[in-house]
XYZ file of C-alpha atoms in Angstrom:
587
model
C 0.000 0.000 0.000
C 2.853 2.332 0.924
C 4.571 1.518 -2.409
C 1.390 2.330 -4.325
C 1.145 5.727 -2.639
C 4.751 6.416 -3.575
C 4.059 5.691 -7.260
C 0.926 7.858 -7.155
C 2.930 10.730 -5.728
C 5.613 10.300 -8.428
C 2.974 10.201 -11.177
C 1.351 13.336 -9.823
C 4.754 15.062 -9.724
C 5.526 14.070 -13.328
C 2.110 15.322 -14.422
C 2.710 18.610 -12.614
C 6.114 19.055 -14.287
C 4.589 18.270 -17.683
C 1.914 20.918 -17.240
C 4.494 23.387 -15.960
C 6.572 22.844 -19.105
C 3.598 23.131 -21.441
C 2.500 26.321 -19.719
C 5.577 28.089 -21.036
C 4.262 27.507 -24.543
C 1.397 29.877 -23.809
C 3.692 32.601 -22.437
C 5.528 34.205 -25.347
C 7.598 36.501 -23.130
C 6.868 39.189 -20.598
C 4.214 41.513 -22.039
C 4.813 44.081 -19.285
C 8.107 44.918 -21.013
C 6.301 46.109 -24.138
C 5.983 49.807 -24.891
C 2.680 51.229 -23.616
C 1.796 47.966 -21.899
C -1.563 47.537 -20.168
C -0.658 44.091 -18.853
C -0.085 43.069 -15.244
C 0.721 39.774 -13.562
C -2.379 37.625 -13.153
C -3.883 38.217 -9.717
C -5.368 34.715 -9.622
C -2.211 32.673 -10.188
C 0.450 35.264 -9.331
C 1.945 35.069 -12.821
C 2.477 31.297 -12.745
C -0.125 30.633 -15.424
C -1.320 27.472 -13.727
C -4.206 26.574 -11.450
C -3.365 27.216 -7.795
C -6.369 25.248 -6.521
C -5.529 21.669 -7.550
C -2.103 22.212 -9.205
C -3.405 20.270 -12.174
C -3.860 17.011 -10.239
C -7.687 16.880 -10.046
C -9.684 16.288 -13.261
C -12.829 17.286 -11.344
C -11.386 20.691 -10.346
C -13.982 23.403 -10.979
C -11.195 25.896 -11.636
C -9.149 24.170 -14.364
C -10.624 20.697 -14.869
C -7.201 19.162 -14.281
C -5.555 21.053 -17.134
C -3.361 23.208 -14.867
C -4.277 26.280 -16.883
C -5.358 29.368 -14.964
C -8.769 30.371 -16.352
C -8.187 34.054 -15.586
C -5.102 34.456 -17.793
C -5.506 31.282 -19.899
C -2.036 30.109 -18.954
C -0.144 33.242 -19.981
C 0.449 34.477 -16.449
C -0.672 37.983 -17.415
C -3.963 39.834 -17.683
C -4.977 43.271 -18.880
C -5.324 45.882 -16.138
C -8.931 46.711 -15.382
C -8.102 50.414 -15.020
C -8.491 52.715 -18.031
C -5.790 54.947 -16.525
C -3.081 52.278 -16.199
C 0.320 53.353 -17.610
C -0.831 56.888 -18.417
C 0.176 60.284 -17.026
C -2.914 60.036 -14.788
C -1.056 57.396 -12.753
C 0.983 60.203 -11.146
C -2.073 62.312 -10.294
C -2.799 60.847 -6.787
C 0.600 61.726 -5.269
C 0.656 65.100 -7.030
C -2.729 65.985 -5.491
C -1.674 64.737 -2.041
C 1.587 66.681 -2.070
C 0.003 69.892 -3.402
C -2.795 69.787 -0.811
C -0.334 69.108 2.025
C 1.776 72.125 1.084
C -1.255 74.385 0.552
C -3.428 73.380 3.518
C -0.587 72.502 5.946
C -2.672 69.474 6.936
C -1.086 66.183 5.992
C -3.595 63.486 7.027
C -6.547 64.641 4.957
C -4.270 65.527 2.029
C -2.813 62.040 1.891
C -6.239 60.424 2.207
C -7.633 62.524 -0.645
C -4.695 61.425 -2.800
C -5.424 57.793 -1.874
C -9.102 58.293 -2.721
C -8.228 59.729 -6.140
C -6.014 56.691 -6.774
C -8.880 54.379 -5.867
C -11.258 56.226 -8.191
C -8.842 56.011 -11.128
C -8.124 52.340 -10.500
C -11.827 51.391 -10.342
C -12.815 53.663 -13.257
C -14.892 55.748 -10.819
C -16.894 52.802 -9.496
C -18.071 53.439 -5.925
C -17.785 49.831 -4.747
C -14.497 49.272 -6.546
C -13.029 52.462 -5.062
C -13.917 51.527 -1.475
C -12.566 47.985 -1.886
C -9.308 49.135 -3.475
C -8.681 51.954 -0.976
C -9.165 49.774 2.093
C -8.493 46.159 1.031
C -5.900 46.817 -1.666
C -4.481 49.902 0.041
C -4.611 50.353 3.826
C -4.933 46.660 4.728
C -2.303 45.605 2.187
C 0.225 48.151 3.468
C -0.346 47.187 7.105
C -0.182 43.453 6.357
C 3.161 43.784 4.578
C 5.826 42.202 6.784
C 8.486 44.791 5.954
C 6.191 47.694 6.823
C 5.091 46.104 10.102
C 8.731 45.615 11.112
C 9.410 49.315 10.564
C 6.340 50.253 12.631
C 7.509 48.003 15.486
C 10.944 49.641 15.322
C 9.303 53.065 15.421
C 7.178 52.210 18.477
C 10.156 50.746 20.352
C 12.167 53.919 19.695
C 9.266 55.964 21.062
C 9.231 53.843 24.215
C 13.002 54.206 24.650
C 12.798 57.992 24.277
C 10.096 58.048 26.944
C 12.242 55.882 29.228
C 15.301 58.091 28.762
C 13.279 61.217 29.482
C 11.704 59.770 32.644
C 15.054 58.467 33.880
C 16.513 61.956 33.494
C 19.088 60.890 30.892
C 17.979 63.449 28.300
C 18.011 66.289 30.858
C 21.451 65.223 32.106
C 22.796 65.130 28.566
C 21.391 68.612 28.034
C 23.192 69.862 31.156
C 26.434 68.273 29.965
C 26.047 69.743 26.507
C 25.431 73.194 27.951
C 28.924 73.194 29.452
C 30.729 71.476 26.558
C 28.869 72.681 23.450
C 28.664 76.423 23.925
C 27.240 77.732 20.651
C 24.417 77.172 18.183
C 27.015 76.390 15.520
C 28.565 73.717 17.736
C 25.165 72.130 18.443
C 24.316 71.956 14.745
C 27.761 70.649 13.743
C 27.479 67.972 16.442
C 24.148 66.924 14.905
C 25.758 66.688 11.458
C 28.734 64.664 12.731
C 26.496 62.221 14.590
C 24.274 61.858 11.524
C 27.309 61.067 9.367
C 28.592 58.498 11.868
C 25.264 56.622 11.911
C 25.357 55.686 8.231
C 23.998 52.149 8.553
C 20.350 52.905 7.806
C 18.321 56.077 7.250
C 15.433 55.059 9.537
C 17.796 54.319 12.389
C 19.732 57.514 11.654
C 16.638 59.747 11.836
C 15.298 58.520 15.153
C 18.625 58.031 16.943
C 20.117 61.417 15.993
C 16.860 63.104 16.955
C 16.731 61.406 20.361
C 20.329 62.302 21.192
C 20.503 65.840 19.797
C 17.122 67.328 20.773
C 18.242 68.285 24.303
C 21.379 69.948 22.930
C 19.754 71.912 20.105
C 16.892 72.948 22.390
C 19.375 74.404 24.900
C 20.892 76.528 22.132
C 17.556 77.616 20.628
C 17.934 75.745 17.363
C 14.469 75.420 15.832
C 13.009 71.935 15.504
C 12.585 72.575 11.767
C 16.345 73.167 11.441
C 17.108 70.034 13.454
C 14.712 68.046 11.243
C 16.547 69.326 8.135
C 19.959 68.372 9.557
C 18.636 64.900 10.425
C 17.020 64.391 7.022
C 20.079 65.678 5.160
C 22.369 63.235 7.004
C 20.039 60.261 6.511
C 19.491 59.214 2.876
C 22.273 61.464 1.422
C 24.825 59.796 3.737
C 23.486 56.249 3.330
C 23.641 56.545 -0.469
C 27.409 57.180 -0.387
C 28.215 54.630 2.360
C 29.252 51.233 0.911
C 28.222 49.461 4.142
C 24.586 50.464 4.474
C 21.124 49.119 3.768
C 20.974 51.465 0.749
C 24.126 49.977 -0.773
C 22.533 46.562 -0.374
C 19.370 47.777 -2.127
C 21.275 49.225 -5.092
C 23.359 46.053 -5.340
C 20.151 44.048 -5.542
C 18.665 46.163 -8.324
C 21.732 46.072 -10.572
C 22.222 43.237 -13.061
C 25.004 40.639 -13.441
C 25.996 40.743 -9.766
C 27.921 43.985 -10.269
C 25.768 46.032 -7.913
C 28.259 46.787 -5.115
C 31.036 47.523 -7.612
C 28.763 49.941 -9.492
C 27.695 51.551 -6.211
C 31.287 52.270 -5.166
C 32.280 53.565 -8.622
C 29.240 55.872 -8.651
C 29.967 57.560 -5.280
C 32.133 60.438 -6.675
C 29.360 61.268 -9.178
C 26.555 61.380 -6.616
C 26.522 65.155 -6.827
C 23.285 65.714 -4.902
C 24.400 63.754 -1.838
C 27.897 65.278 -1.783
C 26.643 68.826 -2.346
C 24.020 68.374 0.381
C 26.844 67.758 2.871
C 28.673 70.861 1.619
C 25.459 72.881 1.879
C 24.687 71.713 5.416
C 28.109 72.595 6.758
C 28.115 75.905 4.847
C 24.708 76.926 6.195
C 25.798 76.236 9.774
C 29.315 77.704 9.672
C 28.295 80.799 7.669
C 25.141 81.260 9.808
C 22.910 81.725 6.810
C 19.265 80.712 6.428
C 16.668 81.594 3.825
C 13.066 80.887 2.952
C 10.633 79.711 5.674
C 13.565 78.275 7.656
C 14.846 81.799 8.356
C 11.565 82.661 10.114
C 11.678 79.469 12.196
C 15.256 80.203 13.241
C 14.468 83.818 14.140
C 11.506 82.690 16.251
C 13.739 80.183 18.046
C 16.534 82.695 18.689
C 14.561 85.808 19.627
C 11.245 84.403 20.923
C 12.418 81.069 22.343
C 9.759 79.451 20.115
C 11.288 76.219 18.792
C 8.215 75.177 16.804
C 6.801 78.349 15.200
C 3.424 76.724 15.690
C 1.978 73.620 17.262
C 3.999 70.690 18.587
C 2.356 67.397 17.564
C 4.630 65.540 19.989
C 3.692 67.632 23.034
C 2.151 64.523 24.604
C 5.678 63.166 25.084
C 6.830 66.175 27.110
C 6.722 65.471 30.811
C 7.649 67.304 33.953
C 10.966 65.799 35.010
C 13.375 66.597 37.790
C 16.086 68.660 36.110
C 18.679 67.346 38.565
C 17.680 63.708 38.107
C 19.726 61.261 36.085
C 23.212 61.181 34.615
C 24.581 61.362 31.091
C 25.264 57.633 31.219
C 21.490 57.060 31.467
C 21.188 58.320 27.884
C 24.492 57.213 26.390
C 24.563 53.572 27.518
C 21.062 52.629 26.198
C 21.797 54.406 22.890
C 25.174 52.675 22.447
C 23.644 49.276 23.229
C 20.798 50.054 20.820
C 23.279 50.832 18.025
C 25.226 47.645 18.763
C 22.086 45.494 18.855
C 20.797 46.958 15.587
C 24.115 46.233 13.841
C 23.959 42.655 15.114
C 20.327 42.442 13.988
C 21.231 43.663 10.501
C 24.031 41.147 9.960
C 21.917 38.379 11.528
C 19.176 39.022 8.954
C 21.853 38.793 6.249
C 23.065 35.354 7.362
C 26.230 36.328 9.258
C 25.687 33.639 11.889
C 25.026 31.070 9.178
C 28.461 31.427 7.619
C 28.236 34.591 5.484
C 31.000 37.177 5.731
C 30.369 40.548 7.389
C 30.208 42.550 4.139
C 28.125 39.863 2.424
C 25.756 39.682 5.412
C 25.320 43.435 5.416
C 24.671 43.451 1.673
C 21.976 40.790 2.099
C 20.480 42.251 5.272
C 16.802 43.043 5.743
C 16.565 46.461 7.426
C 13.062 45.791 8.713
C 13.942 42.531 10.492
C 17.369 43.707 11.636
C 16.188 46.982 13.140
C 13.114 45.398 14.701
C 15.084 42.626 16.426
C 17.931 44.940 17.389
C 15.651 47.569 18.908
C 13.723 44.853 20.794
C 16.905 43.615 22.458
C 17.940 47.220 23.092
C 14.628 47.863 24.842
C 15.019 44.792 27.063
C 18.498 45.994 28.026
C 17.105 49.467 28.813
C 14.506 47.951 31.174
C 17.156 45.919 32.994
C 19.598 48.822 33.097
C 17.117 51.298 34.586
C 15.990 48.697 37.149
C 19.588 48.141 38.261
C 20.194 51.899 38.347
C 16.910 52.377 40.246
C 16.147 55.266 37.924
C 12.426 54.458 38.100
C 10.080 51.808 39.376
C 8.895 48.846 37.282
C 5.408 50.367 37.210
C 6.794 53.661 35.839
C 8.693 51.794 33.126
C 5.563 49.916 32.079
C 3.712 53.247 31.873
C 6.286 54.364 29.274
C 5.097 51.684 26.826
C 1.706 53.264 25.980
C 3.201 56.762 26.309
C 5.932 55.970 23.800
C 3.379 54.383 21.464
C 1.126 57.459 21.645
C 4.077 59.725 20.916
C 4.686 57.894 17.639
C 1.042 57.891 16.499
C 1.509 60.929 14.175
C 4.453 59.255 12.410
C 2.638 55.891 12.212
C -0.446 57.494 10.658
C 1.552 59.408 8.072
C 3.646 56.345 7.199
C 0.528 54.198 6.784
C -1.090 56.742 4.485
C 2.162 57.212 2.537
C 2.552 53.458 1.984
C -1.088 53.225 0.917
C -0.645 56.097 -1.554
C 2.390 54.316 -2.996
C 0.221 51.217 -3.415
C -2.349 53.278 -5.336
C 0.376 54.636 -7.624
C 1.822 51.173 -8.236
C -1.600 49.743 -9.095
C -1.973 52.430 -11.779
C 1.295 51.424 -13.459
C 3.215 54.650 -12.793
C 6.546 52.839 -13.054
C 5.712 51.604 -16.579
C 4.774 55.122 -17.690
C 8.085 56.517 -16.403
C 10.040 53.605 -17.904
C 8.509 54.125 -21.339
C 9.152 57.858 -21.151
C 12.836 57.304 -20.391
C 13.236 54.734 -23.157
C 11.603 56.862 -25.857
C 12.602 60.395 -24.876
C 16.011 60.199 -23.284
C 18.147 57.823 -25.273
C 18.441 60.060 -28.345
C 20.569 62.732 -26.651
C 23.157 60.770 -24.736
C 25.295 63.647 -23.506
C 22.250 65.068 -21.682
C 21.079 61.692 -20.434
C 22.653 62.097 -16.945
C 20.652 65.239 -16.190
C 17.510 63.771 -17.776
C 17.790 60.652 -15.618
C 18.453 62.833 -12.562
C 15.349 64.971 -13.171
C 13.151 61.941 -13.854
C 14.476 60.275 -10.703
C 13.684 63.412 -8.682
C 10.135 63.639 -10.011
C 9.407 59.929 -9.651
C 10.737 59.696 -6.083
C 8.976 62.943 -5.141
C 5.649 61.731 -6.508
C 5.824 58.209 -5.116
C 7.775 58.853 -1.907
C 10.110 55.920 -2.555
C 13.756 56.119 -3.504
C 14.321 52.350 -3.572
C 11.439 51.918 -6.003
C 13.018 54.592 -8.190
C 16.327 52.670 -8.186
C 14.462 49.552 -9.230
C 12.921 51.293 -12.242
C 15.790 53.425 -13.528
C 18.990 51.437 -12.866
C 18.040 48.445 -15.099
C 16.998 50.887 -17.853
C 20.379 52.635 -17.749
C 22.158 49.282 -17.850
C 20.182 48.376 -20.962
C 20.993 51.689 -22.657
C 24.745 51.690 -21.983
C 27.594 49.247 -21.758
C 29.181 49.562 -18.315
C 32.478 50.340 -20.065
C 30.994 53.631 -21.295
C 31.967 56.545 -18.961
C 28.411 57.892 -19.248
C 27.046 54.659 -17.767
C 28.493 55.209 -14.271
C 27.447 58.866 -14.326
C 23.893 57.858 -15.238
C 23.802 55.117 -12.574
C 24.830 57.756 -10.044
C 22.232 60.154 -11.461
C 19.577 57.483 -10.783
C 20.630 57.292 -7.140
C 21.059 61.047 -6.737
C 17.664 61.793 -8.283
C 15.986 59.183 -6.105
C 17.557 60.627 -2.951
C 16.686 64.182 -3.979
C 13.036 63.347 -4.629
C 12.906 61.314 -1.424
C 14.468 64.247 0.458
C 11.840 66.687 -0.834
C 8.725 64.510 -0.748
C 6.284 64.897 2.165
C 5.112 61.315 1.629
C 8.619 59.833 1.870
C 9.111 57.556 4.860
C 12.564 59.076 5.510
C 11.100 62.595 5.578
C 8.394 61.378 7.968
C 11.014 59.695 10.177
C 13.082 62.901 10.269
C 10.022 64.826 11.484
C 9.452 62.153 14.137
C 13.108 62.170 15.175
C 13.146 65.941 15.647
C 9.583 65.867 17.042
C 8.709 68.582 14.555
C 5.446 69.266 12.737
C 5.730 67.328 9.480
C 4.437 70.025 7.131
C 6.736 72.590 8.796
C 9.681 70.295 8.145
C 8.758 69.808 4.488
C 8.067 73.487 3.768
C 11.290 74.696 5.421
C 13.443 72.011 3.813
C 12.189 72.395 0.235
C 14.077 75.635 -0.640
C 17.342 74.082 0.564
C 16.801 70.776 -1.239
C 15.663 72.440 -4.478
C 18.658 74.808 -4.487
C 21.000 71.854 -4.069
C 19.112 69.921 -6.774
C 19.519 72.760 -9.301
C 23.281 72.896 -8.742
C 23.514 69.088 -8.901
C 21.556 69.162 -12.183
C 24.054 71.633 -13.650
C 26.863 69.312 -12.537
C 25.246 66.415 -14.421
C 25.047 68.560 -17.558
C 28.751 69.376 -17.222
C 29.677 65.751 -16.447
C 27.691 64.469 -19.439
C 29.322 66.945 -21.819
C 32.816 66.150 -20.487
C 32.295 62.381 -20.708
C 30.950 62.646 -24.269
C 34.201 64.277 -25.440
C 36.440 61.882 -23.511
C 37.259 64.192 -20.577
C 36.898 62.993 -16.957
C 33.373 63.758 -15.715
C 34.592 64.024 -12.117
C 35.713 67.584 -12.899
C 32.054 68.542 -12.460
C 32.272 67.885 -8.680
C 34.685 70.742 -7.786
C 32.697 72.955 -10.156
C 29.559 72.110 -8.164
C 31.273 72.767 -4.819
C 32.412 76.206 -5.997
C 28.880 76.960 -7.250
C 27.375 75.853 -3.931
C 29.727 78.033 -1.872
C 29.084 80.952 -4.226
C 25.336 80.493 -3.795
C 25.669 80.456 0.008
C 27.801 83.635 -0.040
C 25.144 85.282 -2.216
C 22.351 84.273 0.196
C 24.478 85.473 3.127
C 24.847 88.915 1.527
C 21.091 89.094 0.907
C 20.458 88.125 4.518
C 22.814 90.874 5.715
C 21.069 93.493 3.546
C 17.639 92.403 4.779
C 18.800 92.759 8.389
């Protein structure tokens, strides 16, 4: 009997393999790669082309009748999108509406939801039932059921709890007292924020929340506005990670590149990442030269002369508590933060297989930031509980009270992240990436010397509209690799332009998770952060764009494109001197 079952299993397996092989006859290639495609992977079979109910083993199957052919796609693995607006310029309308409303109304929640609603309407062809189902089932629920997203939310909540613990233990106040005697100027406080942001280059999420937790007491003591702190955090998050070979961003780029050359391409592209490099120059120049412009100047003046750090409401006021100013020691802040950093590094390499035999660099390249940061922060939180119990900084009951308080403090960031992820889902379902891909392929390849700046601009717009830099890498890097041989000097410049444009758009976008994290780290109103940061980011983007024009022209005539970098640095310093003179005249 056992032998008979074995032969039945083998026969079923052979039948399954036969159907799997014959299925490929139906699929004549990937139709999503065609120009102007309206095709998507079949939602019934996930692109397999076969029946997922009986796997072709049951002749009585109501789905396929034992043929192992998916009835939805007829074995091709692809179906036509039901939306009339798929792969059209309308696909970018939802994020454009959300961003415009957020900047106009200064209210981010309703703006994001309206953008999501518009995406649902376009996807369902203005069907009421279809819109509701897509917004909630295909949008909100899908984003919150995604394992990666949930890991980031857990990490965010744990950081909120740790901040609450450090405040209640008096560690933050003690660090502020120490900083008052050792960091004696606003310039010093801001430079310390920049240096710390550069040192924490592992991951942008971790960078935003850690730098904010450590530096808030110091910048507050020196009347640095929360908007300025949020800018310094944001500008040392993605722009630093994108030029650090050992970071989660390097791993992402390596994964998107073809032929296993990702890390090599990443390292070769660093000198041409003009936006990231010029952002660092701009940050240091703004601080050292004491120059501010646009809405940021008003925030800084309010902080200096009126002691108003927020220039408006503080959405994180619920986290502020009355604490004994003489309670706690600096070690109560430093030790938990150091252990947190250590645990997160261990978590990152663990998720990359370090303890299963992979090397450190390989493990970091293969790491999952969501899992690594979640596990690392969890262990860091357990250590913080034990540490504060041993130190008798607070009672067990007081520590437990910090859990809901820390969660509540992160509610604004969690809401914005959830809406931003949902809006990205709406944009993806409308085929925005195919529209951008087709535009690049048809419009950009004819003028190769200007391709670096074209790719940079498209990367900026795509990342700004979708709020995702990694998604922008995934779209543009393979296209550039198809256009150029990697031996062509323009290829590396264009690869770098992809990354620079993605970071720039991510830096500017109010629906970017990094921008949201920077607001949370500085405990600054999100719209205030976006509106004050935009003039700085756009100014840097314009100069970086000019650099890509220069680099493209130089490379096309055989000259080294790297000459464009010192040209950009000189232009940036000249721009800051010009703004400084205008500021002096206005005063």
